[in-house]
PDB file of C-alpha atoms in Angstrom:
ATOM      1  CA  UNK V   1       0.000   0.000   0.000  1.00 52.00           C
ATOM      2  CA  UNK V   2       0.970   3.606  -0.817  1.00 59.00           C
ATOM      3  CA  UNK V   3       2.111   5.742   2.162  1.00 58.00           C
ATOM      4  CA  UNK V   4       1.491   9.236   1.747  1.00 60.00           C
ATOM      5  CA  UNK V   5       2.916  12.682   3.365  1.00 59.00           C
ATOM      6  CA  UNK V   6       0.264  14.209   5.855  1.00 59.00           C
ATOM      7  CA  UNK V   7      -0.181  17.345   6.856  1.00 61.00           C
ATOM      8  CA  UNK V   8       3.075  18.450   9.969  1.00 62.00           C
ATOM      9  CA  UNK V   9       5.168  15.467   8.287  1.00 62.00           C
ATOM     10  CA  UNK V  10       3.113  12.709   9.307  1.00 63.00           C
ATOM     11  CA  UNK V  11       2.769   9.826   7.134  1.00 66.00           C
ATOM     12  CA  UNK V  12      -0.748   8.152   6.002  1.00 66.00           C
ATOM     13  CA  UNK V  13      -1.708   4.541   4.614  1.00 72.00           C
ATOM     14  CA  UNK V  14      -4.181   5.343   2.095  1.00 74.00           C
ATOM     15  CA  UNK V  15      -6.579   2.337   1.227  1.00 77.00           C
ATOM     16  CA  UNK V  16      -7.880   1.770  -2.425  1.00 79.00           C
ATOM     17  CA  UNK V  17     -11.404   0.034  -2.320  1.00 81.00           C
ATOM     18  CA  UNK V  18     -14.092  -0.773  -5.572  1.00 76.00           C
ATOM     19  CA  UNK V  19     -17.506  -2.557  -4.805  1.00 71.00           C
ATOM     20  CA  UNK V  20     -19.162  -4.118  -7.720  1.00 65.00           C
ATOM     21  CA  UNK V  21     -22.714  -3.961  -7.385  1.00 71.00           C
ATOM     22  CA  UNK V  22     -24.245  -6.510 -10.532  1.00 72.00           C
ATOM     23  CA  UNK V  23     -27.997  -6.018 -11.741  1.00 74.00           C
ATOM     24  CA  UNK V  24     -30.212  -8.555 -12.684  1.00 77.00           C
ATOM     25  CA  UNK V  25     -31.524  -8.188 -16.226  1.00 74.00           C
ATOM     26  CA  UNK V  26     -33.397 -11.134 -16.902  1.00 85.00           C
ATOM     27  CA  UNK V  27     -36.708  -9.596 -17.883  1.00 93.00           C
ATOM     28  CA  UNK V  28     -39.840 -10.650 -15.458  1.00 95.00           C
ATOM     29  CA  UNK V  29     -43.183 -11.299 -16.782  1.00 94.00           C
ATOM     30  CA  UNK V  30     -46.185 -11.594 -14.726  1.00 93.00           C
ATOM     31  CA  UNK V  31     -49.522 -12.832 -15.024  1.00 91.00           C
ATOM     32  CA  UNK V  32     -51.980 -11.791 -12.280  1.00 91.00           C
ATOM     33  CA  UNK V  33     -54.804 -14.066 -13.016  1.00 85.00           C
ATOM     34  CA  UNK V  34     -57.507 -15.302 -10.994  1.00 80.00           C
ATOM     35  CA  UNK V  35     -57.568 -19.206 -12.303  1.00 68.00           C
ATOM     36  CA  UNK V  36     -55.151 -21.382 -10.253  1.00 69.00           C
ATOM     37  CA  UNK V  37     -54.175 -22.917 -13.648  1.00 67.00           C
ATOM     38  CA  UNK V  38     -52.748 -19.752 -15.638  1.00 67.00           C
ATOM     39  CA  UNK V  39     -50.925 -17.078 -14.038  1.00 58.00           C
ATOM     40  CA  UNK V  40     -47.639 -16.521 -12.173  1.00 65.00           C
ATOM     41  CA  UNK V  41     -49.099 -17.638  -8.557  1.00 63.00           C
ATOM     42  CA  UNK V  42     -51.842 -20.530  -8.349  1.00 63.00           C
ATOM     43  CA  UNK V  43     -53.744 -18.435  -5.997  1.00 69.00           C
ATOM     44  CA  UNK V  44     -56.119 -15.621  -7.466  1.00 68.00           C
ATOM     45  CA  UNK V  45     -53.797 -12.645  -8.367  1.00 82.00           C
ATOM     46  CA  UNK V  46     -56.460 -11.005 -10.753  1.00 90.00           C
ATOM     47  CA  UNK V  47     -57.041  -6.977  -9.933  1.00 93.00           C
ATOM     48  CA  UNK V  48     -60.629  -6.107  -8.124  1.00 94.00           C
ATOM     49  CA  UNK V  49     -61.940  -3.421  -9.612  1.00 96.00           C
ATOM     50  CA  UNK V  50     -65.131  -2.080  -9.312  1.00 96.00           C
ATOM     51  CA  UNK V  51     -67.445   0.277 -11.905  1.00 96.00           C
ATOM     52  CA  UNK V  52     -68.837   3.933 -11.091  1.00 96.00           C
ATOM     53  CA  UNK V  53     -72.009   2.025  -9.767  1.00 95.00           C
ATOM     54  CA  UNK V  54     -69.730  -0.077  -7.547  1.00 95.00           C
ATOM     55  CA  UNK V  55     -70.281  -3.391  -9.398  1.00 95.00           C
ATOM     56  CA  UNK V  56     -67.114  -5.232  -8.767  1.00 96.00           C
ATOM     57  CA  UNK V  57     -65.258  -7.769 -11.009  1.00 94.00           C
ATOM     58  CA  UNK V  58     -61.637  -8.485 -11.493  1.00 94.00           C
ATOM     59  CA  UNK V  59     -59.486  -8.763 -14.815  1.00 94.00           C
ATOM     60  CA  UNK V  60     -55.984 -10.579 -15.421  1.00 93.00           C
ATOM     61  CA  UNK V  61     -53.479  -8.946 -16.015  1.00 95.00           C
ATOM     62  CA  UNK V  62     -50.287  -9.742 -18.249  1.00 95.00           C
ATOM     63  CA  UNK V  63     -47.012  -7.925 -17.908  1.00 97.00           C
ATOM     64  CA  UNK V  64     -43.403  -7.614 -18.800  1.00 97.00           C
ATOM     65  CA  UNK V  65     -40.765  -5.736 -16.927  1.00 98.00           C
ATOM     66  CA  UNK V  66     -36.706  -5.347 -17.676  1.00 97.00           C
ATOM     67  CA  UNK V  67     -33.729  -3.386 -16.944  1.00 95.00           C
ATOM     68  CA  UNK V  68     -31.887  -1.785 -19.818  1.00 95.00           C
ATOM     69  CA  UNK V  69     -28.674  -1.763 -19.540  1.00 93.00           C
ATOM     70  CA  UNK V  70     -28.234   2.353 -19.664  1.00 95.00           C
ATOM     71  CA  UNK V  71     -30.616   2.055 -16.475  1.00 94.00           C
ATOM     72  CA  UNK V  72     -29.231   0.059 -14.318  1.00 92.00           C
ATOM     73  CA  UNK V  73     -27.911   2.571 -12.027  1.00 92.00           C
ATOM     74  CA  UNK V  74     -30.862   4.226 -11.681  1.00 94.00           C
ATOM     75  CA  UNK V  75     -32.825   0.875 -10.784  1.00 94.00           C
ATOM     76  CA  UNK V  76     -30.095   0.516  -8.242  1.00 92.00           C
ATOM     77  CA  UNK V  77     -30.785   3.845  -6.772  1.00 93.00           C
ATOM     78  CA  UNK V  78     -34.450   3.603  -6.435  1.00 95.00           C
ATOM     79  CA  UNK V  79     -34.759  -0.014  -5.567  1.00 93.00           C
ATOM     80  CA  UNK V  80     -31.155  -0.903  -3.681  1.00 87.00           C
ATOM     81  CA  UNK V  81     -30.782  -4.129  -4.730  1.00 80.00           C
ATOM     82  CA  UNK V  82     -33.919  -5.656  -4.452  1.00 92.00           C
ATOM     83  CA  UNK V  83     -34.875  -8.007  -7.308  1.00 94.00           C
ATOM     84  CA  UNK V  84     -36.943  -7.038 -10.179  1.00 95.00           C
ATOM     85  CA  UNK V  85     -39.503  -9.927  -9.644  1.00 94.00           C
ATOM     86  CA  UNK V  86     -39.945  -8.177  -6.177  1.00 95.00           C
ATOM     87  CA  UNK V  87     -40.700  -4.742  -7.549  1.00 96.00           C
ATOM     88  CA  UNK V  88     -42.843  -6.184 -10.167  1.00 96.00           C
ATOM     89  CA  UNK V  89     -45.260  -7.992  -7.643  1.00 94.00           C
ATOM     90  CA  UNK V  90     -45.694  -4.761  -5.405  1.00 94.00           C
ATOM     91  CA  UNK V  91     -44.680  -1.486  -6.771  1.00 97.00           C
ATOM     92  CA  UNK V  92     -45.702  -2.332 -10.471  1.00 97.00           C
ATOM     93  CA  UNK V  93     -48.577  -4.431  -9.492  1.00 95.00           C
ATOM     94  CA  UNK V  94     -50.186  -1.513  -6.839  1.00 96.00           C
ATOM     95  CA  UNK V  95     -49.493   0.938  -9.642  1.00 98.00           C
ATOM     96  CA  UNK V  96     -51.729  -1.055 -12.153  1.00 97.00           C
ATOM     97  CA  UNK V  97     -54.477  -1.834  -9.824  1.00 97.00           C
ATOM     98  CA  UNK V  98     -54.297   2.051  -8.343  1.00 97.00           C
ATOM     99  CA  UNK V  99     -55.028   3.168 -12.457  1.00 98.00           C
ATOM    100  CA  UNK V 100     -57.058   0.340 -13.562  1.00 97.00           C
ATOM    101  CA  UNK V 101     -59.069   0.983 -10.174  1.00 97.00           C
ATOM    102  CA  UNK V 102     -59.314   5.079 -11.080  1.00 97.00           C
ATOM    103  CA  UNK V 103     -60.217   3.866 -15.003  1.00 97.00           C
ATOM    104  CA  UNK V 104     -63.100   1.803 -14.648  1.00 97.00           C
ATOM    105  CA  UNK V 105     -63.837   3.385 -11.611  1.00 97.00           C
ATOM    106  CA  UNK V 106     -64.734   6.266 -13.693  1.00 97.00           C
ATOM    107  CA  UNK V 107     -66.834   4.585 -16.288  1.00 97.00           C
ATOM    108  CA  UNK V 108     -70.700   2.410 -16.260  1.00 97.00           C
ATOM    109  CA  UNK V 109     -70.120  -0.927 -16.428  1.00 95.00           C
ATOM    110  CA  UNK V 110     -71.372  -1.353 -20.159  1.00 96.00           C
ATOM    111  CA  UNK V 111     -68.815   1.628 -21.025  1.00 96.00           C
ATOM    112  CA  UNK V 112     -66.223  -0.273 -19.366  1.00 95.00           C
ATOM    113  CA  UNK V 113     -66.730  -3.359 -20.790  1.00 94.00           C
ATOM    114  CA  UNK V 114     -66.535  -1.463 -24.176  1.00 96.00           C
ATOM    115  CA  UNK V 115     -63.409   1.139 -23.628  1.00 96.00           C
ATOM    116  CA  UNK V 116     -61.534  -2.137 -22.104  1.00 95.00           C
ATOM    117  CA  UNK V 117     -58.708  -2.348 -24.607  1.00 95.00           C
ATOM    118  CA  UNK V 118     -58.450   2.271 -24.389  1.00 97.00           C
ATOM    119  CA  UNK V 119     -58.366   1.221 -20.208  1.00 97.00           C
ATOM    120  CA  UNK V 120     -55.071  -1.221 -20.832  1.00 97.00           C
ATOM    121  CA  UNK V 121     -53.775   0.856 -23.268  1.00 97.00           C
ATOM    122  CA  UNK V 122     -53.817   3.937 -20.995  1.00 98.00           C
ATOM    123  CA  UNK V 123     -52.483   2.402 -18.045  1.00 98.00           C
ATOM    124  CA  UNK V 124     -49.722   0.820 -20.014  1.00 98.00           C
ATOM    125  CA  UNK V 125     -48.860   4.134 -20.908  1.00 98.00           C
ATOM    126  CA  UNK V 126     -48.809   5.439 -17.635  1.00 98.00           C
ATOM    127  CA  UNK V 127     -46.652   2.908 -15.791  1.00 98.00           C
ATOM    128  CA  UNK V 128     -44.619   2.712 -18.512  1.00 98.00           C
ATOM    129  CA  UNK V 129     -44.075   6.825 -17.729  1.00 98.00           C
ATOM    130  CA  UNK V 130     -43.514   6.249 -14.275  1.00 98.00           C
ATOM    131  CA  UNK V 131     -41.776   3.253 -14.220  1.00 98.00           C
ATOM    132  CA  UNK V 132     -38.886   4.429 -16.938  1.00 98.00           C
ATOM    133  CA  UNK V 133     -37.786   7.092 -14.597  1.00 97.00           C
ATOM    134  CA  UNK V 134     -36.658   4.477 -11.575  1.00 97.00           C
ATOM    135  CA  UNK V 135     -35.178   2.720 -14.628  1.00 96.00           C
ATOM    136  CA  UNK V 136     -37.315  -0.177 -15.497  1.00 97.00           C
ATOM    137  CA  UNK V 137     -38.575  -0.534 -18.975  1.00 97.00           C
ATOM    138  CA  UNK V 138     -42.381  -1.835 -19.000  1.00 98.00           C
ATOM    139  CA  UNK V 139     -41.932  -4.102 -21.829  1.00 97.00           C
ATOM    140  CA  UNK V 140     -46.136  -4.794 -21.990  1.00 97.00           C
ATOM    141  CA  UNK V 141     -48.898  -4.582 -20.433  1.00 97.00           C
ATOM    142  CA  UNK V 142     -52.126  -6.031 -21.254  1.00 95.00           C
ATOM    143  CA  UNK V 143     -55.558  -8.193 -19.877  1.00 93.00           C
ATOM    144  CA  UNK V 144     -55.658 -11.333 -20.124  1.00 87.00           C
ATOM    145  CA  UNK V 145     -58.846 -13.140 -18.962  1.00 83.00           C
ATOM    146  CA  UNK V 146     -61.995 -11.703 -18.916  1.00 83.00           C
ATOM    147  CA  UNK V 147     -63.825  -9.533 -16.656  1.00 87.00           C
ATOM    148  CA  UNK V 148     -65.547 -11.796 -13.836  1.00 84.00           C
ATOM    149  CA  UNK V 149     -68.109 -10.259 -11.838  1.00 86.00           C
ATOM    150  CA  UNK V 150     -67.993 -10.746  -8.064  1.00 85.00           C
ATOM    151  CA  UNK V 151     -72.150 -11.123  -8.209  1.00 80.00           C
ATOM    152  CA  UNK V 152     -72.934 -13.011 -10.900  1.00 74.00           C
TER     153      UNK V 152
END
């Protein structure tokens, strides 16, 4: 190790140290599903919604989540470490249900059923927005499944 001069003629050891810190790239694709036969859980993932005259249902959900490369550090900032299956199943998955919630939340349940593909497409959109700026790219985001009505 290098000694070097200190200040009144004392001498110092300075220490050289590096961390490497790796990221996990692998993409991560999830499938929130109610049927114990699809999806990435067998227990009933699919988002509860409910319509602007509080009918509830639930929809699946398909979704797709990686780190680019030229993000990585700012995954690692927001997230520390944590795997990107992790963030997927609670960050990205509250964000969805918070805007599918607010989206058919704010429609009848015939205009729902009708403006479902404009609904997906919005809220891909949107967490694809706020996702890119913690550095994960929101590959897709779709429904899969169809809407299933808590009363039927």
């Amino acid at each position: 190790m290098p000694y070097v001069g200190g200040p009144g003629g004392g001498y110092t050891r300075k220490v050289l140290a590096a961390k490497l810190i790796t990221v996990g790239r692998t993409p991560v694709t999830r499938e929130w599903t109610r049927s114990e036969k699809t999806g990435t859980s067998s227990s009933n993932q699919a988002i509860s919604v409910e319509s602007r005259e509080s009918i509830d249902f639930t929809v699946g959900v398909v979704m797709t989540a990686s780190i680019p490369e030229q993000t990585a550090a700012k995954f690692l900032y927001h997230y520390a470490g944590t795997p990107l299956s992790t963030i997927a199943d609670t960050n990205i998955r509250g964000f969805v249900q918070a805007a599918l919630s607010r989206e058919f939340g704010l429609r009848e349940l015939d205009a729902a059923r009708k403006d479902k593909a404009a609904i997906f497409t919005k809220v891909y959109e949107e967490t694809k927005a706020a996702f890119s700026i913690k550095g994960i790219s929101i590959d897709n985001l779709g429904y899969s499944e169809g809407m299933t009505y808590a009363d039927q």
